[in-house]
Amino acid sequence: MPRVMPSGIPLQSLIDILSRHTVHTDPDVVNAAASALLRIASQVDSQLALIGFSGFISKIEDRFWDVIQSLANATTSGVMQIYVDLLKIWFDQGHTDKDVVQLTEANALLFLCHQSPWIRKYAVEVIEMVGNRLELTASHLYQMLTNIDVGIQLTPTNGTRNRLTQHQRRNATLLQIAASDNPLDITLWNTWLPTLFKLCYKQFPDITAKTRQNMCARILQIQPSISAVVETATATGTLSVAKNSQRAATADQIEQWRIYLVFSCATAVPVAPSFWPRKSTATTDISSPRDLFRLLVPYLTSEHRQVREAVIEGLGQINAGVYAALMSELEPHLKVILDDGKQRNNQKPYQNKRSKKNDRLRISLMNLLEMTAHCLTDDDKPMSVVMSYIKETKSFLMDTEVQIEWEYQRLRIHLCGLVDKVYEGILQLENPSTVMSFETRLSLYKMMEEWCGYGMAAKTAQQREATMMRDVLEQCKDLKERASMTQVMEEERKALELASLSAMATLLRGPLYAYLGQKKARQAIIQFDTLNVLRWIDAMFESRESKYHAIARQALEAVMMYNQDQSILLDDIIEQCYAGNPKLEFTQGYFNALAEIVIRVENYPCHIHQIMSLALFKTGDAKKAIRKTAIQLLKVIEERVFADSCAKEYEIGITSSLPAIYKHTQTLLSARLALDHPEQTHSMLSEITQRFEHISPNSQREVLTYMLPWHRKVDLMVGPHDTELSASAYIVLSNLYYLTVKFGDIYVKETAALWSQLVDYGRNVRAIIMYLLDMGQETRNPWFLIHAKRIFVCLGRTHAFGAIMEEVIAEITPRSMVPQLKEASYRHAHAFPLLFVADAQKVLPVYPKKPVFSRGQLAMVFMVDLAIEAGAELAPHLPLLLHCIFVQLDHLTSIVCDQSRCFLINLIHSIIVRQSMDTESSQKASEIIQWLIEKEGKRLWAYENITLQNRRITSADELKQLLQRVAHVFSYEDPDLRQKWGETALKWATCCSVRHIACRSFQCFRALMPAFNGHMLADMLARLSNTIADRSEDIRGFALEIILTLTEVAKSMDDVFPQLFWAAVACLYTPYESEHTEALNLLEAVLGKLAMPKLIESFPKNWSCEFDGLQPLLLKGLQFSSAEEDTFRVLNLISLQEHLALIDPNETRLMYLLLGSVPRLLHGLDGDVVDPEAVAWSQKLVVLFEGFTDLQRILSTYPIQKRKFQQDYLKQILSSMRPLFLIKYCQQAFMFALLLVKNTIPYYREKSLLLVESLVPYVTGQMMGMSSAVNIDIAALEPLLQLVSTEYADRALSILNSGIQTTHGSQDLIWGLNNFSEAAKMTRHNIHAVVLECSTHVPIEPNIQFSVEDLSMLTGVEQKMPSTSVSYGNDIMNALKDLDDFFNEDGEPMAPPEIDITISKDLMVNNKE
């Protein structure tokens, strides 16, 4: 043939006969048939031969291909080679029939799906032949298969990754991989098949349809063998046997069947049945996709794993067009699982017996739904079915027993995959929550969180997995089986980990919170745990698996995109960009995600300063990619807000690989940004400060460096008259102080540079000092001062030093030394809600005590360390600084006391030791410094003030000694220091509202004793005029300091001011003993230095009353025990003076003088020998009473009087006085005698009572020869009433009961003792009158009130005060309380209460009884 052709046989039939004989056991027959076919094709009809042989080989069942392949190996040509030769002949003859070409490509595609590389090699040859011969015509399979990138849409395993890389490097085509028999290439080919089928379906629908026709036929051919193997698997282990006599399919046949299923399902279309021709030889017809699905779906429950998985893979490759048909076929099976869930929920736990078949169905359906999820649309029914299945599966997997079963691991994996894809599709809807509610999304997220192995539940998941794996491995007895199972479980564990992480990242694509209930009603909030979400993302970024980093970034971007209203969330994400090591994926991932969102979403809600600061920070990152992203981000945000960007100018430098280049460029970029955008200065500084503590230590120094340009632009806007900082100034300074406290020890130079930039050319000096003073008073924490001193040292090294010193020195004034309790102010914290305001108190160590500071104290402490370097500059202010130091060397607040000592050491060292050329002064200075160093931690002297009982304190002498040593040392540098310091001390003494400091100032003045002038005297007397005779003992103590100082001044002066005399006289009007006594000392010091005529001439014009002379004022002091001796000493000085107008111009002068001398004269007779001083005084009295013969005679006999005749001697004196004085002035004499009783000296009270008793007969009229007694004002009897509670009670009552007639307020009493307030007022008025006489300069200082010295404020320790809850409920109790005070003889009275005392004879008698 063809030369000899059999007659009667059509050519088509002949070709069919020859085609069948190409498959024969006899090689000669095969060769003869092949040769005949080829000759017919070449000589008769090549197209008919090709079509006929093509039809033959396409019908060969797959089970015979192994035999055919072996026969081909035994002959020179097999059927595939014959087919190739026939095709070549056809092409050589110039044929290009389209239908034949399509048939040829359909056959080639069919054979490409074969498992055998031998067959695929011929298929490739056919495809290449078609492509090469028809390359100028329309595209064919060849073009598609040679142009596809072999790496696209592939997820290679570890084994195939290298092989795939090799192919890509060699530009290998997919056809070359298909023809290869390398195991790795076979794996790659099988992986590519589903994608290839879908591409063919899309590009070559006609070819695909022809191929699918053959595929369906072959599926039906293999179907009986598949059914047999399934029945065999079902019958294994039971007594039944398979009913089907068909041979069971082998593993290779099942694999080939799988490929056919994948192709048929992937290319299935909902077309008319005619497209699926019926085969007369087929036992079953597949005329539609539903027929195919109906054939395959029952295998989803098969126990044969390979068959079940083949069906799942095949059905999972369907396209969207037949998805509804598949869901219709799956609906009954889905219903089985859903009904099983309902039944399980209605049963008790012990009744829940799970079906293995249902478990297989459950897993298979989940796997299938996951694979086909991409086909889901917004069609309600399929979506509703899928969501119901998801919810049921979630409920099933949350069962306690199921949670610890490893066999459901695949179910968990597929559920995660399904949720991932379903929710991805739901997001395309306008309202995704209508399909998947927030609660469902949240519950799914929480369930998967327990599987993923990351985040809060990681440890729980690991423990659960370890338990499940242990249970499974215990069932494996064989070691190889255990190893294999371990590998499988590890793979499944990783698969679940990846699937759950991916699904969780997808589920985060939505709001993290939602409201429940009606909109108008009070709504509850349900939400994700945002903190746990971020920690979960952190954990993924920290993973070593790079694929998890991509998931983490997707999750982070989802959180940012769908929660744009949560500014706190954005703030936390930005913080993570700063935190941690910049080299870690954790930090880079956060930044990349944030940058991507901000760049992509134009209106993303963020603040410009947040992004600018972050981008600027990241331009110094070690990773070039991060720097590129940062500069791109900066460029975008600048152009978006400011319409132009300077970032592009610095892009080359930032992207340089040299750190020296890009870090320097970063600083330049910062300076440019500060210049271009000055309005962002405060915002940028606030943002950088907020993030600074989270930045790694390696980068913090660089951040401080690029902060400098921003500080250079800061204007804190505080004027010379402003008393409050602006909000912006407060924020800047709080943040900078915070950085100084927390990082100043680490970055010394950098923090110093920041402060220096802030005060460049004297800017902002006042604002900084105001801030530090205000915060020092608010924080009440000594640790604050330590860091404030550091700031001053930094500022002191700048050109603004002069302005700084001027401001600080101006704060040290007498008025500023008052401690002020200033509550912490938060007025500025909310002024700029978008800006960070550091709380300095949080970084300061806790100090349990809370001492209150004054602004003056703080200003002094701030300069302590500055004095080490700037002693010469401080020298002009030495008087003020030294005085401020000395008045606080005993301060109750430890840090103030100690810092005062240190300040003194530093001043001495920097001014004297370091600069002085005088060896002697340096030596003395060093000795003082050494002594002060030894006093570290101690007060230099006791904290005490003068009291009424103790008017000479030791601490004053100690202060004087040190002060004089220090003044002497500094006098080498400043000879006028004593005078300047003394003037400063006096100013402080008279102007300071802190009593202790004022008192110490007077002590310093006395120690310095500068040249005194009228202005000084006026200042001192002005202060004395509003403090003397005060009701408060503390104020009277201060007045004593003034009087003591005046006394020292008088003693030190050769020419005393006359006003000092009158000041002493005015002080004698005080009703208080201590003041009267010190006034006597002052008077004594003055009298010896002034002439009487000069004193009379200088009498003040505005004296408040008629001046009755010195003697009455002096005799008033005899009532005071401490003043008695001083009184007689002064009387001794003036008694013989001739200027009676100054001494006492009244005719009663000698009467009062003699009566006042009686107790002293009588006491002089108490000894065996008469007291010489008393004798001397008596002789002076003899001189004074010249002209009064009787009295002079009696007084002259005093030296010879005896003790036992004292009373007689007294009677003689009184008798001699009767005609001279007592007849006329008996009342005055008696009341004066009563005054003497108040003196608490025992002998004085004894003798005074004797005098009163002796005068009683004169008062009652018994000795006067008068018909009526003298009336005595009842108030004058007060001294006798005070004796009722003493051992003199009987004598006092006897006098009261002696018949004295009393009146009530009949006349003004002498001596001014009946009204303390009037006496105090008179005293103050008279001293003020003296002030007006001092000089033309009258102090205009207002009445300075002392602050309340609360020791608990100074020390910070709360003082326990005695309870004051006792109340007196009625007049009787109040009267008793007043009497307690009335009879109190301890100390001076506060001012006796003006009580109404009525004494009747009956009362006197009753008391006596």
XYZ file of C-alpha atoms in Angstrom, residues 243-705:
463
model
C -19.125 -6.128 44.899
C -17.563 -4.661 41.736
C -15.499 -7.162 39.727
C -13.592 -4.324 38.084
C -9.920 -4.146 38.923
C -9.171 -1.403 41.419
C -7.304 1.595 40.095
C -3.664 1.940 40.931
C -2.168 5.018 42.558
C -0.891 6.208 39.177
C -4.329 5.821 37.645
C -5.873 7.758 40.501
C -3.291 10.491 39.973
C -4.098 10.573 36.247
C -7.806 10.689 37.125
C -7.073 13.658 39.424
C -5.466 15.567 36.561
C -8.474 14.909 34.338
C -10.798 16.092 37.104
C -8.801 19.273 37.573
C -8.928 20.032 33.858
C -12.605 19.209 33.502
C -13.654 21.260 36.522
C -11.352 24.174 35.747
C -12.691 24.466 32.201
C -16.335 23.534 32.864
C -18.891 26.002 31.572
C -22.669 26.218 31.989
C -23.422 25.485 28.306
C -26.120 23.604 26.409
C -25.967 19.787 26.685
C -25.200 19.558 23.006
C -21.724 20.824 23.742
C -21.207 17.661 25.743
C -21.817 14.921 23.129
C -23.113 11.613 24.319
C -20.916 8.591 23.767
C -22.664 5.493 22.749
C -20.000 3.374 24.280
C -20.103 5.181 27.627
C -21.913 3.630 30.443
C -22.512 7.049 31.963
C -22.920 10.309 30.164
C -21.399 13.645 31.382
C -23.490 16.167 29.513
C -23.212 19.113 31.955
C -21.123 20.324 34.887
C -23.791 19.118 37.277
C -23.407 15.605 35.866
C -19.695 15.819 36.636
C -20.309 17.210 40.112
C -22.969 14.594 40.807
C -20.459 11.917 39.863
C -17.716 13.279 42.121
C -19.415 14.691 45.234
C -20.146 11.277 46.825
C -16.412 10.656 47.030
C -16.039 13.534 49.558
C -16.732 11.034 52.355
C -14.541 8.285 50.889
C -12.145 6.581 53.230
C -9.637 6.377 50.410
C -7.598 9.489 51.028
C -6.062 9.802 47.553
C -9.444 9.553 45.854
C -11.020 12.008 48.300
C -8.242 14.507 47.863
C -8.317 14.137 44.070
C -12.047 14.951 44.036
C -11.516 17.933 46.367
C -8.710 19.279 44.223
C -10.685 18.804 41.059
C -13.860 20.442 42.350
C -11.770 23.148 43.996
C -10.529 24.341 40.604
C -13.939 25.256 39.197
C -14.538 28.677 37.756
C -17.140 31.148 38.923
C -19.542 30.233 36.133
C -20.374 26.801 37.541
C -20.088 27.711 41.251
C -23.848 27.859 41.711
C -24.209 24.373 40.189
C -21.587 23.009 42.557
C -23.261 24.613 45.584
C -26.551 23.048 44.557
C -24.933 19.621 44.526
C -23.205 20.302 47.856
C -26.306 21.618 49.580
C -27.576 18.226 50.845
C -24.167 17.390 52.246
C -23.850 20.803 53.873
C -27.261 20.285 55.405
C -26.056 17.040 56.960
C -23.290 18.886 58.802
C -25.498 21.777 59.848
C -28.166 19.388 61.141
C -25.468 17.443 62.958
C -24.441 20.695 64.683
C -27.997 21.423 65.753
C -28.412 17.903 67.046
C -25.143 18.131 68.951
C -26.223 21.354 70.622
C -29.427 19.738 71.828
C -27.683 16.684 73.300
C -25.895 16.231 76.548
C -22.106 15.924 76.404
C -22.014 12.177 76.974
C -24.466 11.631 74.083
C -22.218 13.364 71.537
C -20.757 10.477 69.523
C -19.042 11.777 66.462
C -19.310 10.026 63.083
C -16.074 9.422 61.201
C -17.922 9.756 57.931
C -19.353 13.091 58.978
C -15.908 14.212 60.137
C -14.467 13.393 56.730
C -17.349 15.173 55.075
C -16.903 18.181 57.372
C -13.221 18.514 56.523
C -13.733 17.861 52.815
C -16.494 20.423 52.530
C -14.400 23.000 54.386
C -11.457 22.320 52.111
C -13.662 22.561 49.045
C -15.352 25.764 50.200
C -11.957 27.298 50.876
C -10.700 26.430 47.396
C -13.841 27.796 45.722
C -14.258 30.863 47.932
C -12.959 33.084 45.152
C -16.117 32.278 43.220
C -18.412 33.750 45.875
C -20.409 36.797 44.837
C -22.880 38.995 46.650
C -25.563 36.411 45.883
C -27.354 35.987 49.181
C -27.979 32.238 49.101
C -24.436 30.837 48.582
C -22.994 33.458 50.928
C -25.567 32.646 53.584
C -24.809 28.922 53.282
C -21.069 29.508 53.562
C -21.457 31.810 56.596
C -23.700 29.282 58.306
C -21.110 26.596 57.703
C -18.349 28.842 59.075
C -20.332 29.550 62.235
C -21.182 25.892 62.730
C -17.560 24.859 62.252
C -16.456 27.550 64.696
C -18.902 26.221 67.242
C -17.696 22.671 66.595
C -14.023 23.564 66.989
C -14.662 25.426 70.215
C -15.893 22.218 71.818
C -13.612 21.265 74.701
C -12.911 17.749 73.400
C -12.416 18.858 69.805
C -9.873 21.464 70.871
C -7.404 18.758 71.879
C -7.926 16.491 68.848
C -5.169 16.594 66.232
C -7.333 14.985 63.545
C -9.187 18.284 63.140
C -6.007 20.177 62.380
C -6.810 20.208 58.655
C -10.302 21.489 59.461
C -8.762 24.382 61.387
C -6.398 25.127 58.513
C -9.176 25.147 55.918
C -11.470 27.222 58.133
C -8.767 29.881 58.410
C -8.303 29.823 54.653
C -12.028 30.061 54.009
C -12.509 32.938 56.463
C -9.535 34.713 54.924
C -10.972 34.527 51.413
C -14.620 35.049 52.357
C -13.952 38.164 54.391
C -11.686 39.446 51.624
C -14.682 39.208 49.309
C -17.118 40.640 51.858
C -14.992 43.757 52.138
C -15.951 44.663 48.586
C -19.558 45.099 49.723
C -20.922 48.463 50.793
C -21.722 47.201 54.297
C -19.673 44.088 55.138
C -21.184 43.784 58.631
C -24.509 42.708 57.127
C -22.856 39.479 55.986
C -20.341 38.955 58.780
C -21.287 40.753 61.981
C -18.704 42.410 64.212
C -19.332 39.788 66.903
C -18.652 36.936 64.448
C -15.500 38.616 63.216
C -14.287 39.181 66.760
C -15.055 35.620 67.893
C -13.282 34.152 64.843
C -10.271 36.358 65.542
C -10.107 35.253 69.167
C -10.422 31.585 68.219
C -7.643 31.818 65.654
C -5.527 33.756 68.116
C -5.347 30.553 70.141
C -4.019 28.645 67.103
C -1.521 31.075 65.609
C 1.262 30.661 68.169
C 1.879 34.406 68.462
C 0.651 37.067 70.805
C -0.948 36.687 74.193
C -2.174 33.093 73.654
C 1.113 31.804 72.229
C 2.105 29.849 75.292
C -1.356 28.286 75.614
C -1.303 27.249 71.946
C 2.142 25.685 72.276
C 1.112 23.674 75.309
C -2.062 22.448 73.604
C -0.192 21.450 70.430
C 2.450 19.634 72.438
C -0.263 17.674 74.227
C -2.024 16.713 70.977
C 1.221 15.686 69.260
C 2.216 13.552 72.212
C -1.136 11.749 72.165
C -0.793 11.032 68.436
C 2.782 9.782 68.669
C 1.892 7.438 71.521
C -0.271 5.530 69.065
C 2.664 5.026 66.668
C 4.690 1.998 67.663
C 7.137 1.901 64.763
C 10.023 4.356 64.893
C 9.828 5.114 61.176
C 6.123 5.707 61.509
C 6.728 8.042 64.441
C 9.313 9.989 62.455
C 6.999 10.264 59.485
C 4.075 11.310 61.655
C 6.212 13.886 63.435
C 7.131 15.440 60.114
C 3.516 15.479 58.989
C 2.315 17.069 62.192
C 5.035 19.682 62.070
C 4.013 20.565 58.529
C 0.380 20.807 59.579
C 1.321 22.919 62.596
C 3.161 25.371 60.386
C 0.315 25.357 57.884
C -2.198 26.217 60.614
C 0.117 28.878 61.962
C 0.405 30.531 58.584
C -3.284 30.178 57.727
C -4.473 31.557 61.078
C -2.067 34.486 60.958
C -3.181 35.374 57.458
C -6.865 35.098 58.370
C -6.388 37.220 61.488
C -4.649 39.908 59.456
C -7.613 39.905 57.065
C -10.147 40.022 59.900
C -8.475 43.170 61.163
C -9.598 44.949 58.028
C -12.438 46.687 59.770
C -13.119 48.843 62.832
C -11.721 47.501 66.081
C -14.840 48.496 67.962
C -18.586 48.611 67.416
C -21.692 49.798 69.231
C -24.443 47.437 70.273
C -28.085 48.342 70.544
C -30.172 51.158 69.119
C -28.449 54.345 68.129
C -30.590 56.508 70.372
C -30.403 54.201 73.341
C -27.484 53.935 75.684
C -25.082 51.834 73.690
C -22.578 49.264 74.843
C -19.242 48.908 73.125
C -17.754 45.660 71.919
C -14.171 45.809 70.735
C -10.945 44.057 69.954
C -8.263 44.252 72.601
C -6.187 46.870 70.791
C -3.159 46.384 73.005
C -3.156 42.630 72.378
C -3.579 43.211 68.652
C -0.504 45.405 68.568
C 1.458 42.947 70.671
C 0.469 40.197 68.252
C 1.745 42.299 65.365
C 4.938 42.956 67.301
C 5.448 39.251 67.828
C 5.131 38.554 64.104
C 7.627 41.275 63.265
C 10.032 39.673 65.717
C 9.645 36.287 64.052
C 12.480 34.802 62.010
C 10.024 33.877 59.259
C 10.094 36.589 56.617
C 6.665 35.609 55.307
C 5.213 36.490 58.702
C 6.668 39.978 58.407
C 4.523 40.598 55.341
C 1.445 39.391 57.247
C 2.319 41.644 60.168
C 2.613 44.588 57.852
C -0.743 43.774 56.232
C -2.333 43.566 59.672
C -0.792 46.850 60.746
C -1.933 48.600 57.596
C -5.434 47.199 58.123
C -5.529 48.502 61.690
C -4.440 51.935 60.524
C -6.740 52.135 57.525
C -9.929 51.021 59.213
C -9.450 52.878 62.505
C -8.505 56.331 61.359
C -10.615 57.915 64.080
C -8.455 56.378 66.796
C -5.692 58.935 67.304
C -4.315 57.023 70.295
C -3.790 54.001 68.066
C -1.842 56.065 65.558
C 0.206 57.541 68.364
C 1.146 54.089 69.594
C 2.125 52.971 66.097
C 4.318 56.033 65.659
C 5.916 55.259 68.983
C 6.792 51.782 67.781
C 8.559 53.315 64.787
C 10.926 55.014 67.204
C 11.239 52.163 69.678
C 13.637 49.268 69.504
C 16.670 48.561 67.431
C 16.328 50.268 64.016
C 17.968 47.228 62.398
C 15.172 44.892 63.474
C 12.298 44.009 61.160
C 9.993 44.990 64.008
C 10.927 48.666 63.793
C 11.271 48.721 60.018
C 7.926 47.008 59.515
C 6.061 49.578 61.556
C 7.660 52.460 59.718
C 7.156 50.976 56.269
C 3.502 50.305 56.987
C 2.918 53.796 58.318
C 4.779 55.418 55.433
C 2.852 53.364 52.896
C -0.493 54.429 54.370
C 0.379 58.108 54.671
C 1.799 58.253 51.152
C -1.097 56.315 49.615
C -4.001 57.934 51.503
C -3.934 61.646 50.899
C -6.375 62.615 53.622
C -5.126 60.206 56.270
C -5.788 61.862 59.670
C -2.336 62.582 61.060
C -0.592 65.704 62.247
C 2.145 67.259 60.190
C 4.596 67.474 63.088
C 4.213 63.769 63.839
C 5.122 62.729 60.314
C 7.836 65.357 59.853
C 9.526 64.328 63.086
C 9.359 60.630 62.238
C 10.599 61.131 58.691
C 13.447 63.320 59.923
C 14.404 60.666 62.468
C 14.354 57.878 59.907
C 16.588 59.792 57.496
C 19.406 58.765 59.800
C 18.535 55.067 59.766
C 21.308 52.612 59.039
C 19.269 50.871 56.336
C 19.283 52.627 52.982
C 15.776 51.459 52.042
C 14.386 53.015 55.198
C 16.150 56.299 54.471
C 14.707 56.322 50.959
C 11.233 55.733 52.315
C 11.756 58.451 54.932
C 12.829 61.085 52.425
C 9.933 60.101 50.165
C 7.516 60.385 53.088
C 8.896 63.794 54.028
C 8.621 64.962 50.441
C 5.004 63.825 50.155
C 3.861 65.315 53.451
C 5.570 68.645 52.771
C 4.070 68.946 49.304
C 0.699 67.941 50.643
C 0.690 70.586 53.388
C 3.069 73.296 52.225
C 2.796 72.815 48.437
C 6.573 72.525 48.138
C 9.324 70.413 49.680
C 12.988 70.941 50.393
C 13.531 67.204 50.925
C 14.480 66.576 47.315
C 17.525 68.812 47.739
C 18.922 66.491 50.385
C 17.900 63.167 48.847
C 21.339 62.410 47.396
C 23.054 62.943 50.737
C 20.458 60.961 52.678
C 20.720 57.984 50.328
C 24.518 57.909 50.531
C 26.005 54.712 51.916
C 28.480 56.563 54.133
C 27.213 57.288 57.676
C 29.341 60.419 57.810
C 27.446 61.761 54.807
C 23.850 60.845 55.555
C 24.015 61.737 59.261
C 25.484 65.141 58.465
C 22.826 65.618 55.805
C 20.197 64.735 58.385
C 21.360 67.663 60.549
C 21.361 69.996 57.554
C 17.879 68.844 56.627
C 16.676 69.542 60.171
C 18.106 73.053 60.028
C 16.395 73.670 56.702
C 13.062 72.438 57.989
C 13.381 74.671 61.044
C 14.089 77.606 58.750
C 11.280 76.860 56.278
C 8.608 75.995 58.836
C 9.123 78.118 61.986
C 5.447 77.733 62.867
C 6.131 74.041 63.495
C 8.914 74.706 66.034
C 6.957 74.064 69.215
C 5.161 71.092 67.709
C 8.362 69.485 66.473
C 10.192 69.948 69.770
C 7.218 68.515 71.646
C 7.017 65.503 69.336
C 10.744 64.766 69.509
C 10.682 64.982 73.301
C 7.713 62.659 73.520
C 9.479 59.988 71.468
C 12.988 60.503 72.807
C 12.924 57.975 75.630
C 11.790 55.242 73.211
C 14.664 55.843 70.815
C 17.600 53.459 71.048
C 20.627 54.866 72.909
C 22.698 54.663 69.728
C 20.434 57.208 68.039
C 19.584 59.527 70.924
C 22.741 61.589 70.597
C 21.995 62.236 66.919
C 18.449 63.308 67.773
C 19.727 65.841 70.301
C 22.075 67.147 67.638
